[in-house]
Short mmCIF file of N, CA and C and ligand atoms in Angstrom, two decimals:
data_model
loop_
_atom_site.label_atom_id
_atom_site.label_comp_id
_atom_site.label_asym_id
_atom_site.label_seq_id
_atom_site.Cartn_x
_atom_site.Cartn_y
_atom_site.Cartn_z
N UNK A 1 101.17 74.30 75.54
CA UNK A 1 100.75 75.50 76.27
C UNK A 1 100.58 75.14 77.74
N UNK A 2 101.26 75.85 78.62
CA UNK A 2 101.32 75.41 80.02
C UNK A 2 100.04 75.72 80.79
N UNK A 3 99.27 76.69 80.37
CA UNK A 3 98.03 77.02 81.07
C UNK A 3 96.86 76.37 80.32
N UNK A 4 96.08 75.55 81.04
CA UNK A 4 94.96 74.87 80.39
C UNK A 4 93.72 75.77 80.38
N UNK A 5 92.76 75.36 79.55
CA UNK A 5 91.49 76.09 79.52
C UNK A 5 90.83 76.00 80.90
N UNK A 6 91.01 74.84 81.55
CA UNK A 6 90.42 74.69 82.89
C UNK A 6 91.07 75.66 83.88
N UNK A 7 92.40 75.83 83.78
CA UNK A 7 93.08 76.81 84.66
C UNK A 7 92.48 78.20 84.45
N UNK A 8 92.31 78.56 83.17
CA UNK A 8 91.77 79.89 82.86
C UNK A 8 90.34 80.02 83.39
N UNK A 9 89.56 78.96 83.18
CA UNK A 9 88.16 78.99 83.62
C UNK A 9 88.09 79.20 85.13
N UNK A 10 89.00 78.52 85.85
CA UNK A 10 89.00 78.65 87.31
C UNK A 10 89.43 80.04 87.76
N UNK A 11 90.12 80.78 86.86
CA UNK A 11 90.55 82.13 87.19
C UNK A 11 89.47 83.18 86.96
N UNK A 12 88.38 82.79 86.33
CA UNK A 12 87.30 83.76 86.06
C UNK A 12 86.28 83.68 87.19
N UNK A 13 85.99 84.84 87.74
CA UNK A 13 85.09 84.92 88.90
C UNK A 13 83.71 85.33 88.42
N UNK A 14 82.70 84.55 88.81
CA UNK A 14 81.32 84.87 88.44
C UNK A 14 80.69 85.75 89.51
N UNK A 15 80.18 86.91 89.10
CA UNK A 15 79.52 87.81 90.06
C UNK A 15 78.04 87.88 89.68
N UNK A 16 77.18 87.23 90.47
CA UNK A 16 75.75 87.27 90.14
C UNK A 16 75.16 88.67 90.31
N UNK A 17 74.23 89.02 89.42
CA UNK A 17 73.44 90.26 89.54
C UNK A 17 74.28 91.53 89.48
N UNK A 18 75.38 91.52 88.70
CA UNK A 18 76.17 92.73 88.45
C UNK A 18 76.23 92.94 86.94
N UNK A 19 76.04 94.16 86.45
CA UNK A 19 75.70 95.40 87.17
C UNK A 19 74.20 95.56 87.45
N UNK A 20 73.40 94.53 87.06
CA UNK A 20 71.97 94.59 87.42
C UNK A 20 71.43 93.18 87.54
N UNK A 21 70.26 93.02 88.20
CA UNK A 21 69.73 91.68 88.47
C UNK A 21 69.62 90.84 87.19
N UNK A 22 70.02 89.58 87.31
CA UNK A 22 69.90 88.64 86.20
C UNK A 22 71.16 88.48 85.38
N UNK A 23 72.10 89.43 85.50
CA UNK A 23 73.37 89.32 84.75
C UNK A 23 74.37 88.52 85.58
N UNK A 24 74.95 87.50 84.96
CA UNK A 24 76.06 86.76 85.58
C UNK A 24 77.34 87.37 85.03
N UNK A 25 77.94 88.26 85.77
CA UNK A 25 79.10 89.01 85.26
C UNK A 25 80.36 88.16 85.38
N UNK A 26 81.07 88.03 84.27
CA UNK A 26 82.33 87.26 84.24
C UNK A 26 83.48 88.22 84.52
N UNK A 27 84.03 88.13 85.71
CA UNK A 27 85.08 89.05 86.16
C UNK A 27 86.45 88.45 85.81
N UNK A 28 87.13 89.12 84.86
CA UNK A 28 88.42 88.61 84.39
C UNK A 28 89.62 89.18 85.18
N UNK A 29 89.35 90.03 86.17
CA UNK A 29 90.49 90.65 86.88
C UNK A 29 91.40 89.62 87.58
N UNK A 30 90.87 88.49 88.09
CA UNK A 30 91.81 87.51 88.67
C UNK A 30 92.76 86.91 87.62
N UNK A 31 92.29 86.79 86.38
CA UNK A 31 93.18 86.30 85.30
C UNK A 31 94.29 87.32 85.05
N UNK A 32 93.92 88.59 85.00
CA UNK A 32 94.91 89.64 84.73
C UNK A 32 95.94 89.74 85.85
N UNK A 33 95.50 89.51 87.08
CA UNK A 33 96.39 89.66 88.24
C UNK A 33 97.40 88.52 88.36
N UNK A 34 97.16 87.43 87.65
CA UNK A 34 98.07 86.28 87.70
C UNK A 34 98.97 86.29 86.47
N UNK A 35 100.30 86.44 86.64
CA UNK A 35 101.17 86.45 85.46
C UNK A 35 101.00 85.19 84.62
N UNK A 36 100.82 84.05 85.30
CA UNK A 36 100.69 82.78 84.58
C UNK A 36 99.40 82.76 83.76
N UNK A 37 98.29 83.15 84.38
CA UNK A 37 97.00 83.09 83.68
C UNK A 37 96.90 84.17 82.59
N UNK A 38 97.44 85.35 82.86
CA UNK A 38 97.40 86.43 81.85
C UNK A 38 98.19 85.98 80.62
N UNK A 39 99.40 85.48 80.86
CA UNK A 39 100.20 84.99 79.74
C UNK A 39 99.48 83.85 79.02
N UNK A 40 98.87 82.95 79.81
CA UNK A 40 98.14 81.82 79.22
C UNK A 40 96.98 82.29 78.37
N UNK A 41 96.27 83.30 78.84
CA UNK A 41 95.13 83.83 78.07
C UNK A 41 95.62 84.37 76.73
N UNK A 42 96.74 85.08 76.75
CA UNK A 42 97.28 85.64 75.50
C UNK A 42 97.79 84.52 74.59
N UNK A 43 98.43 83.50 75.19
CA UNK A 43 98.90 82.36 74.39
C UNK A 43 97.72 81.70 73.67
N UNK A 44 96.62 81.51 74.38
CA UNK A 44 95.45 80.87 73.77
C UNK A 44 94.82 81.77 72.70
N UNK A 45 94.69 83.06 73.01
CA UNK A 45 94.05 83.97 72.05
C UNK A 45 94.84 84.07 70.74
N UNK A 46 96.16 83.94 70.82
CA UNK A 46 97.00 84.12 69.64
C UNK A 46 97.45 82.78 69.03
N UNK A 47 97.00 81.67 69.61
CA UNK A 47 97.54 80.35 69.26
C UNK A 47 97.58 80.02 67.76
N UNK A 48 96.56 80.39 66.97
CA UNK A 48 96.61 79.99 65.56
C UNK A 48 97.63 80.77 64.74
N UNK A 49 98.21 81.81 65.31
CA UNK A 49 99.01 82.75 64.52
C UNK A 49 100.46 82.82 64.99
N UNK A 50 101.31 83.18 64.04
CA UNK A 50 102.73 83.44 64.30
C UNK A 50 102.99 84.92 64.06
N UNK A 51 104.05 85.48 64.67
CA UNK A 51 104.43 86.84 64.29
C UNK A 51 104.61 86.92 62.77
N UNK A 52 104.03 87.94 62.16
CA UNK A 52 104.08 88.07 60.71
C UNK A 52 102.77 87.72 60.04
N UNK A 53 101.90 86.98 60.77
CA UNK A 53 100.60 86.59 60.17
C UNK A 53 99.57 87.72 60.23
N UNK A 54 99.71 88.58 61.23
CA UNK A 54 98.69 89.61 61.52
C UNK A 54 99.37 90.98 61.49
N UNK A 55 98.73 91.92 60.80
CA UNK A 55 99.28 93.29 60.76
C UNK A 55 98.80 94.13 61.95
N UNK A 56 97.51 93.97 62.28
CA UNK A 56 96.90 94.83 63.30
C UNK A 56 95.98 94.00 64.20
N UNK A 57 96.10 94.20 65.50
CA UNK A 57 95.11 93.64 66.44
C UNK A 57 94.25 94.80 66.92
N UNK A 58 92.94 94.62 66.80
CA UNK A 58 91.98 95.65 67.20
C UNK A 58 91.34 95.22 68.52
N UNK A 59 91.30 96.14 69.48
CA UNK A 59 90.66 95.87 70.78
C UNK A 59 89.52 96.83 71.01
N UNK A 60 88.50 96.34 71.74
CA UNK A 60 87.31 97.15 71.99
C UNK A 60 87.34 97.68 73.43
N UNK A 61 87.07 98.96 73.56
CA UNK A 61 86.95 99.71 74.82
C UNK A 61 86.05 98.94 75.78
N UNK A 62 86.41 98.67 76.99
CA UNK A 62 87.68 98.94 77.61
C UNK A 62 88.45 97.65 77.92
N UNK A 63 87.74 96.59 78.35
CA UNK A 63 88.47 95.38 78.74
C UNK A 63 89.17 94.74 77.55
N UNK A 64 88.61 94.93 76.34
CA UNK A 64 89.24 94.37 75.16
C UNK A 64 90.63 94.92 74.91
N UNK A 65 90.86 96.18 75.35
CA UNK A 65 92.18 96.79 75.15
C UNK A 65 93.28 95.95 75.80
N UNK A 66 92.97 95.43 76.96
CA UNK A 66 93.99 94.75 77.77
C UNK A 66 94.50 93.53 77.02
N UNK A 67 93.55 92.73 76.52
CA UNK A 67 93.94 91.49 75.84
C UNK A 67 94.48 91.78 74.43
N UNK A 68 93.85 92.73 73.75
CA UNK A 68 94.27 93.02 72.37
C UNK A 68 95.66 93.64 72.33
N UNK A 69 95.97 94.52 73.26
CA UNK A 69 97.29 95.15 73.26
C UNK A 69 98.37 94.11 73.55
N UNK A 70 98.10 93.23 74.51
CA UNK A 70 99.08 92.19 74.83
C UNK A 70 99.22 91.21 73.66
N UNK A 71 98.09 90.88 73.01
CA UNK A 71 98.14 89.99 71.85
C UNK A 71 98.93 90.63 70.71
N UNK A 72 98.77 91.94 70.53
CA UNK A 72 99.49 92.65 69.47
C UNK A 72 101.00 92.55 69.69
N UNK A 73 101.44 92.78 70.92
CA UNK A 73 102.88 92.66 71.21
C UNK A 73 103.37 91.24 70.95
N UNK A 74 102.56 90.26 71.38
CA UNK A 74 102.91 88.85 71.21
C UNK A 74 103.09 88.50 69.73
N UNK A 75 102.23 89.10 68.88
CA UNK A 75 102.25 88.79 67.44
C UNK A 75 103.09 89.77 66.63
N UNK A 76 103.74 90.69 67.34
CA UNK A 76 104.54 91.74 66.69
C UNK A 76 103.69 92.50 65.66
N UNK A 77 102.45 92.76 66.05
CA UNK A 77 101.50 93.50 65.22
C UNK A 77 101.25 94.86 65.86
N UNK A 78 100.60 95.74 65.12
CA UNK A 78 100.16 97.00 65.69
C UNK A 78 98.88 96.80 66.50
N UNK A 79 98.56 97.80 67.30
CA UNK A 79 97.32 97.77 68.08
C UNK A 79 96.48 98.99 67.70
N UNK A 80 95.19 98.75 67.46
CA UNK A 80 94.27 99.85 67.15
C UNK A 80 93.07 99.78 68.09
N UNK A 81 92.73 100.89 68.75
CA UNK A 81 91.57 100.88 69.64
C UNK A 81 90.28 101.23 68.92
N UNK A 82 89.22 100.47 69.24
CA UNK A 82 87.85 100.89 68.95
C UNK A 82 87.33 101.46 70.26
N UNK A 83 86.98 102.76 70.23
CA UNK A 83 86.65 103.44 71.49
C UNK A 83 85.19 103.82 71.56
N UNK A 84 84.76 104.12 72.77
CA UNK A 84 83.41 104.65 72.94
C UNK A 84 83.35 106.05 72.33
N UNK A 85 82.15 106.42 71.90
CA UNK A 85 81.93 107.70 71.21
C UNK A 85 82.50 108.87 72.02
N UNK A 86 83.12 109.80 71.30
CA UNK A 86 83.56 111.03 71.94
C UNK A 86 84.96 111.00 72.51
N UNK A 87 85.66 109.90 72.39
CA UNK A 87 86.98 109.75 73.01
C UNK A 87 88.12 109.93 72.01
N UNK A 88 87.87 109.61 70.73
CA UNK A 88 88.96 109.68 69.76
C UNK A 88 89.06 111.10 69.20
N UNK A 89 90.28 111.64 69.09
CA UNK A 89 90.43 113.05 68.77
C UNK A 89 90.34 113.40 67.28
N UNK A 90 90.59 112.43 66.39
CA UNK A 90 90.65 112.71 64.96
C UNK A 90 89.31 112.31 64.32
N UNK A 91 89.21 112.36 62.98
CA UNK A 91 87.97 111.97 62.27
C UNK A 91 87.65 110.50 62.55
N UNK A 92 86.36 110.21 62.75
CA UNK A 92 85.97 108.84 63.11
C UNK A 92 84.84 108.31 62.24
N UNK A 93 84.79 106.99 62.12
CA UNK A 93 83.58 106.28 61.73
C UNK A 93 82.90 105.86 63.03
N UNK A 94 81.56 105.81 63.01
CA UNK A 94 80.83 105.43 64.24
C UNK A 94 79.76 104.40 63.93
N UNK A 95 79.51 103.52 64.91
CA UNK A 95 78.46 102.50 64.81
C UNK A 95 77.79 102.36 66.17
N UNK A 96 76.46 102.36 66.18
CA UNK A 96 75.72 102.17 67.44
C UNK A 96 75.28 100.72 67.57
N UNK A 97 75.10 100.28 68.80
CA UNK A 97 74.74 98.88 69.05
C UNK A 97 74.08 98.75 70.42
N UNK A 98 73.39 97.61 70.64
CA UNK A 98 72.79 97.31 71.94
C UNK A 98 73.68 96.36 72.71
N UNK A 99 73.80 96.58 74.00
CA UNK A 99 74.55 95.70 74.89
C UNK A 99 73.61 94.69 75.55
N UNK A 100 74.21 93.71 76.26
CA UNK A 100 73.39 92.84 77.10
C UNK A 100 72.69 93.72 78.14
N UNK A 101 73.36 94.80 78.55
CA UNK A 101 72.74 95.80 79.43
C UNK A 101 73.08 97.17 78.85
N UNK A 102 72.06 97.93 78.42
CA UNK A 102 72.27 99.29 77.91
C UNK A 102 72.57 99.34 76.42
N UNK A 103 73.02 100.51 75.95
CA UNK A 103 73.40 100.66 74.54
C UNK A 103 74.60 101.60 74.46
N UNK A 104 75.20 101.64 73.26
CA UNK A 104 76.49 102.30 73.15
C UNK A 104 76.78 102.67 71.69
N UNK A 105 77.72 103.58 71.49
CA UNK A 105 78.23 103.88 70.15
C UNK A 105 79.74 103.72 70.16
N UNK A 106 80.25 103.01 69.16
CA UNK A 106 81.69 102.78 69.03
C UNK A 106 82.26 103.60 67.88
N UNK A 107 83.54 103.92 67.99
CA UNK A 107 84.20 104.75 66.97
C UNK A 107 85.61 104.25 66.70
N UNK A 108 86.05 104.50 65.47
CA UNK A 108 87.44 104.19 65.09
C UNK A 108 87.94 105.36 64.24
N UNK A 109 89.21 105.66 64.34
CA UNK A 109 89.77 106.69 63.47
C UNK A 109 89.67 106.26 62.01
N UNK A 110 89.31 107.21 61.14
CA UNK A 110 89.10 106.87 59.73
C UNK A 110 90.38 106.39 59.05
N UNK A 111 91.54 106.77 59.61
CA UNK A 111 92.82 106.37 59.01
C UNK A 111 93.56 105.34 59.87
N UNK A 112 92.80 104.65 60.76
CA UNK A 112 93.47 103.79 61.76
C UNK A 112 94.18 102.60 61.14
N UNK A 113 93.60 102.01 60.09
CA UNK A 113 94.14 100.77 59.53
C UNK A 113 94.16 100.90 58.02
N UNK A 114 95.29 100.57 57.41
CA UNK A 114 95.40 100.62 55.94
C UNK A 114 94.51 99.54 55.33
N UNK A 115 93.84 99.90 54.23
CA UNK A 115 92.99 98.97 53.48
C UNK A 115 93.74 97.67 53.22
N UNK A 116 93.05 96.54 53.43
CA UNK A 116 93.66 95.24 53.13
C UNK A 116 94.54 94.67 54.24
N UNK A 117 94.74 95.41 55.33
CA UNK A 117 95.59 94.91 56.42
C UNK A 117 94.97 93.65 57.04
N UNK A 118 95.84 92.69 57.35
CA UNK A 118 95.38 91.45 58.00
C UNK A 118 95.09 91.78 59.46
N UNK A 119 93.81 91.69 59.82
CA UNK A 119 93.35 92.26 61.08
C UNK A 119 92.70 91.20 61.96
N UNK A 120 93.09 91.20 63.23
CA UNK A 120 92.52 90.30 64.23
C UNK A 120 91.75 91.15 65.24
N UNK A 121 90.46 90.84 65.42
CA UNK A 121 89.66 91.52 66.44
C UNK A 121 89.70 90.69 67.71
N UNK A 122 90.04 91.33 68.83
CA UNK A 122 90.11 90.63 70.12
C UNK A 122 89.23 91.35 71.13
N UNK A 123 88.40 90.58 71.83
CA UNK A 123 87.65 91.17 72.94
C UNK A 123 87.60 90.17 74.08
N UNK A 124 87.24 90.66 75.27
CA UNK A 124 87.23 89.76 76.43
C UNK A 124 86.07 88.78 76.35
N UNK A 125 84.92 89.26 75.85
CA UNK A 125 83.72 88.43 76.01
C UNK A 125 82.72 88.68 74.90
N UNK A 126 82.19 87.59 74.33
CA UNK A 126 81.11 87.66 73.34
C UNK A 126 79.82 87.31 74.05
N UNK A 127 78.93 88.29 74.15
CA UNK A 127 77.62 88.04 74.80
C UNK A 127 76.56 88.05 73.72
N UNK A 128 75.81 89.14 73.57
CA UNK A 128 74.77 89.17 72.53
C UNK A 128 75.35 89.36 71.13
N UNK A 129 76.60 89.80 71.07
CA UNK A 129 77.26 90.01 69.79
C UNK A 129 77.14 91.43 69.26
N UNK A 130 76.36 92.27 69.92
CA UNK A 130 76.16 93.64 69.43
C UNK A 130 77.46 94.42 69.33
N UNK A 131 78.30 94.30 70.34
CA UNK A 131 79.58 95.01 70.35
C UNK A 131 80.46 94.55 69.20
N UNK A 132 80.54 93.23 69.05
CA UNK A 132 81.42 92.67 68.02
C UNK A 132 80.93 93.06 66.63
N UNK A 133 79.61 93.02 66.41
CA UNK A 133 79.08 93.40 65.09
C UNK A 133 79.41 94.86 64.80
N UNK A 134 79.24 95.73 65.80
CA UNK A 134 79.55 97.16 65.59
C UNK A 134 81.04 97.32 65.25
N UNK A 135 81.90 96.62 65.99
CA UNK A 135 83.35 96.71 65.71
C UNK A 135 83.66 96.17 64.32
N UNK A 136 83.03 95.06 63.95
CA UNK A 136 83.26 94.47 62.62
C UNK A 136 82.76 95.40 61.52
N UNK A 137 81.64 96.07 61.76
CA UNK A 137 81.13 97.04 60.77
C UNK A 137 82.11 98.18 60.58
N UNK A 138 82.71 98.65 61.69
CA UNK A 138 83.72 99.70 61.58
C UNK A 138 84.91 99.21 60.74
N UNK A 139 85.31 97.95 60.98
CA UNK A 139 86.46 97.41 60.25
C UNK A 139 86.13 97.22 58.78
N UNK A 140 84.88 96.85 58.48
CA UNK A 140 84.55 96.69 57.05
C UNK A 140 84.53 98.04 56.36
N UNK A 141 84.19 99.11 57.10
CA UNK A 141 84.25 100.44 56.48
C UNK A 141 85.69 100.82 56.14
N UNK A 142 86.64 100.29 56.88
CA UNK A 142 88.06 100.55 56.57
C UNK A 142 88.61 99.57 55.54
N UNK A 143 87.75 98.60 55.13
CA UNK A 143 88.13 97.62 54.10
C UNK A 143 89.37 96.83 54.49
N UNK A 144 89.43 96.43 55.76
CA UNK A 144 90.53 95.58 56.20
C UNK A 144 90.27 94.14 55.77
N UNK A 145 91.27 93.30 55.85
CA UNK A 145 91.09 91.86 55.68
C UNK A 145 90.94 91.27 57.07
N UNK A 146 89.69 90.96 57.44
CA UNK A 146 89.43 90.47 58.80
C UNK A 146 89.81 89.00 58.86
N UNK A 147 90.81 88.68 59.65
CA UNK A 147 91.29 87.29 59.72
C UNK A 147 90.43 86.48 60.68
N UNK A 148 90.09 87.06 61.83
CA UNK A 148 89.34 86.33 62.85
C UNK A 148 88.84 87.30 63.92
N UNK A 149 87.75 86.91 64.57
CA UNK A 149 87.33 87.57 65.81
C UNK A 149 87.57 86.56 66.93
N UNK A 150 88.41 86.93 67.91
CA UNK A 150 88.79 86.01 68.98
C UNK A 150 88.36 86.58 70.34
N UNK A 151 87.74 85.71 71.14
CA UNK A 151 87.21 86.13 72.44
C UNK A 151 87.74 85.20 73.53
N UNK A 152 88.08 85.77 74.68
CA UNK A 152 88.48 84.90 75.79
C UNK A 152 87.27 84.10 76.26
N UNK A 153 86.11 84.74 76.32
CA UNK A 153 84.89 84.10 76.86
C UNK A 153 83.75 84.27 75.86
N UNK A 154 82.95 83.22 75.71
CA UNK A 154 81.72 83.31 74.91
C UNK A 154 80.55 82.80 75.74
N UNK A 155 79.50 83.60 75.84
CA UNK A 155 78.27 83.16 76.50
C UNK A 155 77.39 82.57 75.40
N UNK A 156 77.57 81.27 75.17
CA UNK A 156 76.96 80.63 73.98
C UNK A 156 75.44 80.74 73.96
N UNK A 157 74.84 80.73 75.16
CA UNK A 157 73.38 80.74 75.23
C UNK A 157 72.79 82.04 74.70
N UNK A 158 73.59 83.10 74.57
CA UNK A 158 73.09 84.36 74.02
C UNK A 158 73.18 84.41 72.49
N UNK A 159 73.84 83.40 71.91
CA UNK A 159 73.87 83.22 70.45
C UNK A 159 74.44 84.42 69.70
N UNK A 160 75.38 85.13 70.33
CA UNK A 160 76.02 86.27 69.67
C UNK A 160 76.73 85.86 68.39
N UNK A 161 77.25 84.65 68.37
CA UNK A 161 77.99 84.14 67.21
C UNK A 161 77.12 84.18 65.95
N UNK A 162 75.81 83.95 66.13
CA UNK A 162 74.91 83.95 64.97
C UNK A 162 74.90 85.29 64.26
N UNK A 163 75.11 86.38 65.03
CA UNK A 163 75.11 87.72 64.42
C UNK A 163 76.37 87.98 63.60
N UNK A 164 77.41 87.20 63.85
CA UNK A 164 78.70 87.49 63.22
C UNK A 164 78.82 86.91 61.82
N UNK A 165 77.77 86.16 61.39
CA UNK A 165 77.71 85.68 60.01
C UNK A 165 78.91 84.84 59.63
N UNK A 166 79.57 85.24 58.54
CA UNK A 166 80.69 84.45 58.00
C UNK A 166 82.01 84.74 58.69
N UNK A 167 82.03 85.66 59.65
CA UNK A 167 83.30 86.01 60.29
C UNK A 167 83.87 84.80 61.02
N UNK A 168 85.10 84.39 60.73
CA UNK A 168 85.70 83.31 61.52
C UNK A 168 85.76 83.74 62.98
N UNK A 169 85.14 82.96 63.85
CA UNK A 169 84.98 83.35 65.25
C UNK A 169 85.50 82.23 66.14
N UNK A 170 86.30 82.62 67.14
CA UNK A 170 86.90 81.62 68.02
C UNK A 170 86.81 82.14 69.45
N UNK A 171 86.45 81.25 70.37
CA UNK A 171 86.46 81.63 71.78
C UNK A 171 87.18 80.56 72.57
N UNK A 172 87.81 80.98 73.67
CA UNK A 172 88.62 80.06 74.46
C UNK A 172 87.78 79.36 75.52
N UNK A 173 86.96 80.12 76.23
CA UNK A 173 86.13 79.58 77.32
C UNK A 173 84.68 79.82 76.97
N UNK A 174 83.86 78.79 77.06
CA UNK A 174 82.44 78.96 76.73
C UNK A 174 81.57 78.60 77.94
N UNK A 175 80.47 79.34 78.06
CA UNK A 175 79.46 79.06 79.09
C UNK A 175 78.13 78.83 78.40
P1 AMP B 201 77.67 92.06 73.76
O1 AMP B 201 77.63 93.28 72.91
O2 AMP B 201 76.34 91.72 74.35
O3 AMP B 201 78.28 90.86 73.04
O4 AMP B 201 78.56 92.39 75.02
C1 AMP B 201 79.92 92.31 74.94
C2 AMP B 201 80.65 93.24 75.87
O5 AMP B 201 79.94 93.54 77.07
C3 AMP B 201 81.94 92.59 76.24
O6 AMP B 201 82.98 93.33 75.66
C4 AMP B 201 81.98 92.58 77.74
O7 AMP B 201 83.00 93.47 78.14
C5 AMP B 201 80.64 93.08 78.21
N1 AMP B 201 79.78 92.04 78.82
C6 AMP B 201 78.57 91.66 78.38
N2 AMP B 201 78.05 90.72 79.16
C7 AMP B 201 78.95 90.45 80.11
C8 AMP B 201 79.00 89.53 81.22
N3 AMP B 201 77.99 88.69 81.50
N4 AMP B 201 80.12 89.54 81.98
C9 AMP B 201 81.14 90.39 81.71
N5 AMP B 201 81.15 91.27 80.70
C10 AMP B 201 80.07 91.32 79.90
#
């Protein structure tokens, strides 16, 4: 893989006190703006898998969409969005959760993924784990086969991974 974890780490910009005091915001836009780093991020996120291993990649509103959609194309899988409440037009399942800052409700279409589909959850960042748990709860309601939850960044000190229980969880960059 031509892009190292160190290259990716150097592409992430830390913004202190955004969106409120005490939050160290990990800005991934410099990674997206670099063709080399964006491709490298997708290569790392999909590394354990070959096309044919995964049926569906699920991405979480909004930054997760960027990585999950690119990962889905890379793996020749479908892409399914988990969206914020009120955005999906058809029947939905919903789950509420707390963020590192604020709270939110996530939704997925009730027919988004066929039961038993080999499913990869991709998001940009694992912080407290609330978002990921809500997304995983939505996926369990659809009775998918969850293969892995993969994150570009994990803030290990927030121990979000502990909330994910038995879910195979992998992150590329850790703080
Ligand atoms: P959490 O539910 O606490 O695991 O938060 C995860 C989501 O919130 C991720 O999808 C990120 O988009 C966003 N997020 C939380 N904390 C940060 C942070 N320090 N920097 C950038 N994004 C963050």
